[in-house]
mmCIF file of C-alpha atoms in Angstrom:
data_model
loop_
_atom_site.group_PDB
_atom_site.id
_atom_site.type_symbol
_atom_site.label_atom_id
_atom_site.label_comp_id
_atom_site.label_asym_id
_atom_site.label_seq_id
_atom_site.Cartn_x
_atom_site.Cartn_y
_atom_site.Cartn_z
ATOM 1 C CA MET W 1 0.000 0.000 0.000
ATOM 2 C CA THR W 2 1.358 3.441 -0.896
ATOM 3 C CA ALA W 3 1.411 6.399 1.458
ATOM 4 C CA GLU W 4 -1.252 8.037 -0.694
ATOM 5 C CA GLU W 5 -3.517 5.002 -0.379
ATOM 6 C CA GLY W 6 -3.002 5.008 3.375
ATOM 7 C CA ILE W 7 -4.603 8.455 3.617
ATOM 8 C CA GLY W 8 -7.927 7.139 2.384
ATOM 9 C CA VAL W 9 -7.774 3.860 4.270
ATOM 10 C CA SER W 10 -7.122 5.676 7.571
ATOM 11 C CA LEU W 11 -10.451 7.482 7.267
ATOM 12 C CA PHE W 12 -12.207 4.145 7.736
ATOM 13 C CA THR W 13 -12.390 2.306 11.057
ATOM 14 C CA GLN W 14 -12.745 -1.456 11.297
ATOM 15 C CA PHE W 15 -15.889 -2.373 13.247
ATOM 16 C CA ILE W 16 -16.324 -6.029 12.285
ATOM 17 C CA LEU W 17 -13.151 -8.112 12.538
ATOM 18 C CA LEU W 18 -13.178 -11.490 10.806
ATOM 19 C CA ASP W 19 -10.506 -13.892 9.632
ATOM 20 C CA ARG W 20 -11.542 -13.516 5.978
ATOM 21 C CA PRO W 21 -12.657 -10.698 3.653
ATOM 22 C CA VAL W 22 -16.360 -9.990 3.240
ATOM 23 C CA LEU W 23 -17.553 -11.119 -0.197
ATOM 24 C CA SER W 24 -20.953 -9.439 -0.110
ATOM 25 C CA TYR W 25 -23.172 -7.663 2.397
ATOM 26 C CA ARG W 26 -26.612 -6.070 2.607
ATOM 27 C CA ILE W 27 -28.172 -3.752 5.202
ATOM 28 C CA GLU W 28 -31.856 -3.625 6.140
ATOM 29 C CA ASN W 29 -33.480 -2.124 9.234
ATOM 30 C CA ASP W 30 -30.154 -1.772 11.098
ATOM 31 C CA GLN W 31 -29.282 -5.419 10.420
ATOM 32 C CA LEU W 32 -26.145 -6.028 8.368
ATOM 33 C CA TYR W 33 -25.996 -9.439 6.680
ATOM 34 C CA LEU W 34 -22.689 -10.611 5.246
ATOM 35 C CA LEU W 35 -20.824 -13.464 3.589
ATOM 36 C CA SER W 36 -17.261 -14.242 4.613
ATOM 37 C CA GLY W 37 -15.411 -17.432 3.766
ATOM 38 C CA ARG W 38 -17.828 -20.293 4.424
ATOM 39 C CA GLU W 39 -19.901 -18.256 6.873
ATOM 40 C CA ILE W 40 -23.053 -16.216 6.708
ATOM 41 C CA ALA W 41 -23.425 -13.654 9.505
ATOM 42 C CA LYS W 42 -25.736 -10.979 10.897
ATOM 43 C CA TYR W 43 -24.536 -7.868 12.724
ATOM 44 C CA ASP W 44 -26.887 -5.568 14.658
ATOM 45 C CA LEU W 45 -25.784 -1.972 14.013
ATOM 46 C CA LYS W 46 -27.496 -0.763 17.211
ATOM 47 C CA SER W 47 -26.413 -3.390 19.737
ATOM 48 C CA ASP W 48 -23.183 -4.630 18.036
ATOM 49 C CA ALA W 49 -24.393 -8.214 18.509
ATOM 50 C CA ILE W 50 -23.186 -10.624 15.851
ATOM 51 C CA SER W 51 -24.434 -14.081 14.866
ATOM 52 C CA ARG W 52 -22.325 -16.351 12.645
ATOM 53 C CA VAL W 53 -23.213 -19.634 10.963
ATOM 54 C CA GLU W 54 -20.884 -21.799 8.882
ATOM 55 C CA PHE W 55 -23.018 -23.014 6.009
ATOM 56 C CA PHE W 56 -20.940 -23.597 2.885
ATOM 57 C CA GLN W 57 -18.815 -26.700 2.396
ATOM 58 C CA LYS W 58 -16.060 -24.890 0.515
ATOM 59 C CA ASP W 59 -14.825 -21.378 -0.234
ATOM 60 C CA GLY W 60 -16.277 -19.367 -3.103
ATOM 61 C CA LEU W 61 -15.551 -15.879 -4.419
ATOM 62 C CA SER W 62 -18.664 -15.238 -6.510
ATOM 63 C CA ARG W 63 -21.374 -15.482 -3.832
ATOM 64 C CA ARG W 64 -23.715 -12.508 -3.527
ATOM 65 C CA LEU W 65 -26.463 -11.546 -1.086
ATOM 66 C CA LEU W 66 -29.933 -10.085 -1.494
ATOM 67 C CA VAL W 67 -32.268 -9.209 1.376
ATOM 68 C CA ASP W 68 -35.914 -8.168 1.453
ATOM 69 C CA ALA W 69 -38.720 -7.983 4.017
ATOM 70 C CA ASP W 70 -39.169 -11.764 3.999
ATOM 71 C CA TYR W 71 -35.887 -13.585 3.405
ATOM 72 C CA LEU W 72 -32.160 -13.439 2.932
ATOM 73 C CA TYR W 73 -30.965 -14.876 -0.386
ATOM 74 C CA CYS W 74 -27.532 -16.013 -1.512
ATOM 75 C CA ALA W 75 -26.568 -16.672 -5.119
ATOM 76 C CA ASP W 76 -23.776 -19.238 -5.348
ATOM 77 C CA PHE W 77 -22.905 -20.092 -8.963
ATOM 78 C CA THR W 78 -26.122 -21.759 -10.228
ATOM 79 C CA MET W 79 -27.724 -22.221 -6.792
ATOM 80 C CA LEU W 80 -29.981 -19.800 -4.968
ATOM 81 C CA TYR W 81 -30.167 -20.406 -1.195
ATOM 82 C CA ILE W 82 -32.907 -18.917 0.983
ATOM 83 C CA PHE W 83 -32.222 -18.135 4.642
ATOM 84 C CA ASP W 84 -34.360 -17.190 7.631
ATOM 85 C CA LYS W 85 -33.343 -13.646 8.560
ATOM 86 C CA GLU W 86 -33.559 -14.241 12.304
ATOM 87 C CA THR W 87 -31.867 -17.629 12.716
ATOM 88 C CA LEU W 88 -29.753 -17.640 9.516
ATOM 89 C CA SER W 89 -30.926 -21.205 8.956
ATOM 90 C CA CYS W 90 -31.346 -22.312 5.354
ATOM 91 C CA CYS W 91 -35.044 -22.755 4.626
ATOM 92 C CA GLY W 92 -34.938 -23.407 0.894
ATOM 93 C CA GLU W 93 -32.815 -23.761 -2.208
ATOM 94 C CA VAL W 94 -33.332 -23.817 -5.951
ATOM 95 C CA LYS W 95 -30.989 -24.708 -8.803
ATOM 96 C CA LEU W 96 -31.332 -22.161 -11.613
ATOM 97 C CA GLY W 97 -28.631 -23.327 -14.007
ATOM 98 C CA GLU W 98 -26.245 -26.116 -14.940
ATOM 99 C CA ASP W 99 -22.785 -24.670 -15.597
ATOM 100 C CA LEU W 100 -20.794 -21.523 -16.415
ATOM 101 C CA THR W 101 -23.202 -20.716 -19.252
ATOM 102 C CA SER W 102 -26.161 -20.488 -16.871
ATOM 103 C CA ASP W 103 -24.974 -19.141 -13.508
ATOM 104 C CA ILE W 104 -26.794 -16.404 -11.608
ATOM 105 C CA CYS W 105 -26.062 -12.742 -12.412
ATOM 106 C CA GLY W 106 -28.041 -9.736 -11.082
ATOM 107 C CA MET W 107 -30.914 -10.189 -8.599
ATOM 108 C CA ASP W 108 -33.779 -8.320 -6.991
ATOM 109 C CA SER W 109 -37.187 -9.092 -5.481
ATOM 110 C CA ASP W 110 -40.577 -7.686 -4.563
ATOM 111 C CA ASP W 111 -43.315 -8.918 -2.220
ATOM 112 C CA LYS W 112 -44.306 -11.807 -4.522
ATOM 113 C CA ARG W 113 -41.290 -12.811 -6.615
ATOM 114 C CA VAL W 114 -37.541 -13.102 -6.789
ATOM 115 C CA TYR W 115 -35.942 -12.105 -10.101
ATOM 116 C CA ALA W 116 -32.556 -13.519 -11.103
ATOM 117 C CA GLY W 117 -30.677 -12.796 -14.291
ATOM 118 C CA ILE W 118 -29.067 -15.900 -15.792
ATOM 119 C CA ARG W 119 -25.847 -15.679 -17.783
ATOM 120 C CA ASN W 120 -26.392 -14.979 -21.492
ATOM 121 C CA GLY W 121 -29.596 -13.078 -20.948
ATOM 122 C CA SER W 122 -32.510 -15.101 -19.574
ATOM 123 C CA LEU W 123 -34.510 -14.193 -16.471
ATOM 124 C CA ALA W 124 -35.570 -16.636 -13.750
ATOM 125 C CA VAL W 125 -38.715 -15.638 -11.844
ATOM 126 C CA ILE W 126 -39.319 -17.506 -8.571
ATOM 127 C CA ASP W 127 -42.669 -17.464 -6.772
ATOM 128 C CA LYS W 128 -41.989 -16.504 -3.131
ATOM 129 C CA ALA W 129 -45.087 -18.332 -1.858
ATOM 130 C CA SER W 130 -43.441 -21.616 -2.865
ATOM 131 C CA ILE W 131 -39.818 -20.724 -2.282
ATOM 132 C CA THR W 132 -39.303 -22.692 0.952
ATOM 133 C CA THR W 133 -41.237 -25.793 -0.146
ATOM 134 C CA LYS W 134 -41.191 -26.649 -3.843
ATOM 135 C CA PRO W 135 -40.015 -23.493 -5.643
ATOM 136 C CA GLN W 136 -42.008 -22.584 -8.729
ATOM 137 C CA VAL W 137 -39.664 -21.089 -11.334
ATOM 138 C CA GLU W 138 -40.339 -19.713 -14.787
ATOM 139 C CA PHE W 139 -37.669 -18.681 -17.297
ATOM 140 C CA TYR W 140 -37.986 -15.906 -19.871
ATOM 141 C CA GLU W 141 -35.694 -14.937 -22.741
ATOM 142 C CA ILE W 142 -35.016 -11.264 -22.143
ATOM 143 C CA SER W 143 -31.628 -10.127 -23.388
ATOM 144 C CA SER W 144 -28.956 -11.101 -25.890
ATOM 145 C CA SER W 145 -26.314 -10.757 -23.151
ATOM 146 C CA SER W 146 -25.987 -11.211 -19.386
ATOM 147 C CA MET W 147 -27.783 -8.822 -17.028
ATOM 148 C CA TRP W 148 -25.452 -8.163 -14.084
ATOM 149 C CA VAL W 149 -27.713 -5.623 -12.412
ATOM 150 C CA ILE W 150 -31.498 -5.712 -11.903
ATOM 151 C CA ARG W 151 -33.650 -3.269 -9.922
ATOM 152 C CA SER W 152 -37.325 -3.749 -9.056
ATOM 153 C CA VAL W 153 -39.424 -0.565 -8.992
ATOM 154 C CA GLY W 154 -43.226 -0.713 -8.941
ATOM 155 C CA ASP W 155 -44.514 -2.831 -11.822
ATOM 156 C CA LYS W 156 -41.221 -2.693 -13.722
ATOM 157 C CA LEU W 157 -37.750 -4.210 -13.636
ATOM 158 C CA TYR W 158 -34.795 -2.115 -14.765
ATOM 159 C CA ALA W 159 -31.787 -4.122 -15.929
ATOM 160 C CA GLY W 160 -28.403 -3.384 -17.448
ATOM 161 C CA ASN W 161 -26.718 -5.823 -19.817
ATOM 162 C CA VAL W 162 -23.193 -6.469 -21.059
ATOM 163 C CA GLU W 163 -23.885 -4.583 -24.289
ATOM 164 C CA GLY W 164 -24.549 -1.416 -22.291
ATOM 165 C CA HIS W 165 -28.319 -1.409 -22.818
ATOM 166 C CA LEU W 166 -30.875 -0.328 -20.239
ATOM 167 C CA LEU W 167 -33.814 -2.740 -20.368
ATOM 168 C CA VAL W 168 -37.244 -1.993 -18.930
ATOM 169 C CA ILE W 169 -39.187 -5.198 -18.238
ATOM 170 C CA ASP W 170 -42.886 -5.416 -17.486
ATOM 171 C CA LYS W 171 -43.286 -7.651 -14.429
ATOM 172 C CA GLN W 172 -46.685 -9.004 -15.406
ATOM 173 C CA THR W 173 -45.705 -10.181 -18.894
ATOM 174 C CA CYS W 174 -41.935 -10.480 -18.299
ATOM 175 C CA LYS W 175 -41.374 -8.812 -21.651
ATOM 176 C CA VAL W 176 -39.038 -5.962 -22.520
ATOM 177 C CA VAL W 177 -41.061 -2.798 -23.060
ATOM 178 C CA GLN W 178 -38.071 -0.490 -23.612
ATOM 179 C CA ASP W 179 -34.547 -1.232 -24.826
ATOM 180 C CA ILE W 180 -32.253 1.790 -24.631
ATOM 181 C CA ALA W 181 -28.647 1.839 -25.855
ATOM 182 C CA ALA W 182 -27.561 3.748 -22.767
ATOM 183 C CA HIS W 183 -23.802 3.066 -22.783
ATOM 184 C CA ARG W 184 -21.102 1.643 -25.035
ATOM 185 C CA GLN W 185 -20.037 -1.157 -22.669
ATOM 186 C CA ASN W 186 -21.359 -3.265 -19.789
ATOM 187 C CA LEU W 187 -24.014 -1.409 -17.784
ATOM 188 C CA LYS W 188 -23.190 -2.904 -14.401
ATOM 189 C CA SER W 189 -24.558 -0.473 -11.814
ATOM 190 C CA LEU W 190 -27.997 1.123 -11.306
ATOM 191 C CA LEU W 191 -29.251 3.498 -8.629
ATOM 192 C CA ILE W 192 -32.802 4.813 -8.138
ATOM 193 C CA TYR W 193 -33.069 8.123 -6.311
ATOM 194 C CA ASP W 194 -35.736 10.856 -6.107
ATOM 195 C CA ASN W 195 -37.466 9.869 -9.381
ATOM 196 C CA ARG W 196 -34.125 9.612 -11.132
ATOM 197 C CA LEU W 197 -32.376 6.574 -12.519
ATOM 198 C CA LEU W 198 -28.583 6.603 -12.516
ATOM 199 C CA SER W 199 -26.591 4.104 -14.557
ATOM 200 C CA ALA W 200 -22.845 3.442 -14.620
ATOM 201 C CA SER W 201 -20.907 1.537 -17.239
ATOM 202 C CA GLN W 202 -17.614 -0.147 -17.890
ATOM 203 C CA ASP W 203 -17.089 2.579 -20.497
ATOM 204 C CA LYS W 204 -16.317 4.804 -17.448
ATOM 205 C CA SER W 205 -19.393 7.001 -17.819
ATOM 206 C CA PHE W 206 -22.537 7.497 -15.775
ATOM 207 C CA ALA W 207 -25.894 8.892 -16.854
ATOM 208 C CA ILE W 208 -28.857 10.413 -15.024
ATOM 209 C CA ARG W 209 -32.371 9.865 -16.419
ATOM 210 C CA ASN W 210 -35.885 10.811 -15.479
ATOM 211 C CA LEU W 211 -37.359 7.605 -14.034
ATOM 212 C CA ASP W 212 -40.805 8.224 -15.570
ATOM 213 C CA THR W 213 -39.756 9.105 -19.117
ATOM 214 C CA LEU W 214 -36.175 7.741 -19.137
ATOM 215 C CA ASP W 215 -35.137 10.937 -20.909
ATOM 216 C CA VAL W 216 -31.476 11.789 -20.305
ATOM 217 C CA ILE W 217 -30.917 14.589 -17.805
ATOM 218 C CA ALA W 218 -27.122 14.515 -17.861
ATOM 219 C CA VAL W 219 -24.150 12.341 -18.763
ATOM 220 C CA ARG W 220 -20.670 12.343 -17.267
ATOM 221 C CA LYS W 221 -17.859 10.676 -19.223
ATOM 222 C CA SER W 222 -14.478 9.587 -17.810
ATOM 223 C CA ALA W 223 -15.862 9.513 -14.277
ATOM 224 C CA HIS W 224 -13.056 7.178 -13.175
ATOM 225 C CA ARG W 225 -9.958 5.773 -14.829
ATOM 226 C CA LYS W 226 -11.345 2.224 -14.737
ATOM 227 C CA ALA W 227 -14.693 0.466 -14.279
ATOM 228 C CA PHE W 228 -16.634 1.709 -11.242
ATOM 229 C CA ARG W 229 -19.933 1.421 -9.383
ATOM 230 C CA LEU W 230 -22.540 3.750 -7.915
ATOM 231 C CA ALA W 231 -22.359 3.441 -4.119
ATOM 232 C CA GLY W 232 -25.219 5.734 -3.125
ATOM 233 C CA ILE W 233 -26.404 9.300 -2.604
ATOM 234 C CA TRP W 234 -26.128 11.253 0.628
ATOM 235 C CA LYS W 235 -27.473 14.807 0.979
ATOM 236 C CA ASP W 236 -27.471 15.289 -2.816
ATOM 237 C CA VAL W 237 -23.882 14.070 -3.093
ATOM 238 C CA LEU W 238 -23.297 11.066 -5.348
ATOM 239 C CA ILE W 239 -20.692 8.562 -4.151
ATOM 240 C CA THR W 240 -18.925 6.329 -6.673
ATOM 241 C CA THR W 241 -16.169 3.804 -6.098
ATOM 242 C CA CYS W 242 -13.530 2.321 -8.370
ATOM 243 C CA PHE W 243 -11.727 -0.536 -6.644
ATOM 244 C CA PRO W 244 -9.313 -1.378 -9.507
ATOM 245 C CA CYS W 245 -7.867 2.144 -9.459
ATOM 246 C CA GLY W 246 -8.295 2.565 -5.689
ATOM 247 C CA GLU W 247 -10.508 5.598 -5.257
ATOM 248 C CA ILE W 248 -13.813 6.900 -3.990
ATOM 249 C CA LYS W 249 -15.279 9.994 -5.609
ATOM 250 C CA LEU W 250 -17.911 12.392 -4.320
ATOM 251 C CA TRP W 251 -19.918 14.279 -6.953
ATOM 252 C CA ASP W 252 -22.025 17.421 -7.071
ATOM 253 C CA LEU W 253 -25.173 16.028 -8.727
ATOM 254 C CA ASP W 254 -26.256 19.386 -10.154
ATOM 255 C CA LYS W 255 -22.956 20.247 -11.824
ATOM 256 C CA LEU W 256 -21.714 16.647 -12.321
ATOM 257 C CA GLU W 257 -18.375 17.768 -10.980
ATOM 258 C CA ALA W 258 -16.184 15.703 -8.666
ATOM 259 C CA ILE W 259 -15.954 17.322 -5.224
ATOM 260 C CA LYS W 260 -13.505 14.890 -3.631
ATOM 261 C CA SER W 261 -11.232 12.033 -4.679
ATOM 262 C CA ILE W 262 -10.397 9.759 -1.764
ATOM 263 C CA PRO W 263 -7.718 7.090 -2.285
ATOM 264 C CA ILE W 264 -8.261 3.596 -0.928
ATOM 265 C CA ALA W 265 -6.248 0.420 -1.305
ATOM 266 C CA ALA W 266 -6.634 -0.819 -4.872
ATOM 267 C CA CYS W 267 -7.951 -4.352 -5.384
ATOM 268 C CA ASN W 268 -9.885 -6.365 -7.934
ATOM 269 C CA SER W 269 -13.259 -6.032 -6.252
ATOM 270 C CA GLY W 270 -15.100 -4.742 -3.215
ATOM 271 C CA GLN W 271 -18.281 -3.049 -2.043
ATOM 272 C CA LEU W 272 -19.065 0.415 -0.728
ATOM 273 C CA THR W 273 -22.589 1.095 0.572
ATOM 274 C CA ILE W 274 -24.115 4.230 2.074
ATOM 275 C CA TYR W 275 -26.525 3.572 4.936
ATOM 276 C CA GLU W 276 -27.955 6.454 6.954
ATOM 277 C CA ASP W 277 -24.936 8.648 7.790
ATOM 278 C CA CYS W 278 -22.110 6.147 7.241
ATOM 279 C CA ALA W 279 -20.208 4.550 4.381
ATOM 280 C CA PHE W 280 -19.434 0.829 4.766
ATOM 281 C CA LEU W 281 -16.409 -0.649 3.013
ATOM 282 C CA ALA W 282 -15.534 -4.248 2.142
ATOM 283 C CA SER W 283 -12.694 -5.344 -0.116
ATOM 284 C CA ARG W 284 -10.402 -8.280 -0.747
ATOM 285 C CA GLY W 285 -7.768 -6.566 1.400
ATOM 286 C CA ILE W 286 -9.907 -6.207 4.551
ATOM 287 C CA ASP W 287 -10.674 -9.086 6.927
ATOM 288 C CA GLY W 288 -14.106 -7.890 7.969
ATOM 289 C CA LEU W 289 -15.814 -4.541 7.414
ATOM 290 C CA GLU W 290 -14.827 -0.902 7.848
ATOM 291 C CA ARG W 291 -16.930 2.228 8.058
ATOM 292 C CA VAL W 292 -16.647 6.011 8.216
ATOM 293 C CA ALA W 293 -19.077 8.835 8.959
ATOM 294 C CA MET W 294 -20.142 10.587 5.761
ATOM 295 C CA ASP W 295 -19.408 13.957 7.356
ATOM 296 C CA ARG W 296 -15.790 12.890 7.665
ATOM 297 C CA LEU W 297 -15.599 11.880 4.012
ATOM 298 C CA LEU W 298 -16.975 15.279 3.012
ATOM 299 C CA GLN W 299 -14.349 16.999 5.156
ATOM 300 C CA TYR W 300 -11.491 15.231 3.377
ATOM 301 C CA ASP W 301 -9.482 18.059 1.823
ATOM 302 C CA ARG W 302 -7.798 16.531 -1.200
ATOM 303 C CA PRO W 303 -9.015 18.006 -4.517
ATOM 304 C CA PRO W 304 -10.345 15.565 -7.146
ATOM 305 C CA TYR W 305 -8.011 13.918 -9.616
ATOM 306 C CA ASP W 306 -7.868 15.460 -13.058
ATOM 307 C CA ASP W 307 -9.087 12.585 -15.240
#
């Protein structure tokens, strides 16, 4: 780690110490659910109580979590596991694919269904009423390429595919009702905020659209030097993170100008999430989770990089 990287890392404080990095985490109602090594865990942000269960038989680097009001879900290659949120016991599982051509990509859910993108463009729709007994699954051909991000909003799904298209899918028919060539490369990050839809792409740009009309409000090119993700919005400040080039950026949403560039340790992958007034950081170089108050990030006094 360079001295410059150490500046950014020192802003964050470790609050969950584990013996392995966190692969994925989700926060809901002050409960932080995480995957680390072969374990699945739950951390109470108010009481600091932590529960840990070893579930997996072997290590895996591609597991990802999803949480909603009913269950905790984990995608592991072609398998989707369903967990009780209180006990962390596995209460269901469903196999959605066979091999590397049909593993699980992006996921989201609503009160009735779980939606999982399958590699090469199909969509698996699982009925939640049957998910812990005999899961009822239907598959739909949606896209010509994999959808690595899916967001459920009202009666629509919004998905980004490898070709850089923004797809709007009607939930009732599971058909694409709009197909927009939004970016030139993989659209891998979506954020819904205040009737706006933000999308970020491997082409290093992000766009802001009106959620109702999907008309473009603004586009920012060369947002980072490498592929990045949208971490969240806090007090009208957009936070983006680029783990391969080791930086967090804070953006003025009105001017689309970078306010701050905060160096962190570079690595292949990680996750930054904004929850209430804190930013939570996981990466392959951290055994556990770190966090920092958003006020402190905003007070960081280094000017943004000139990209």
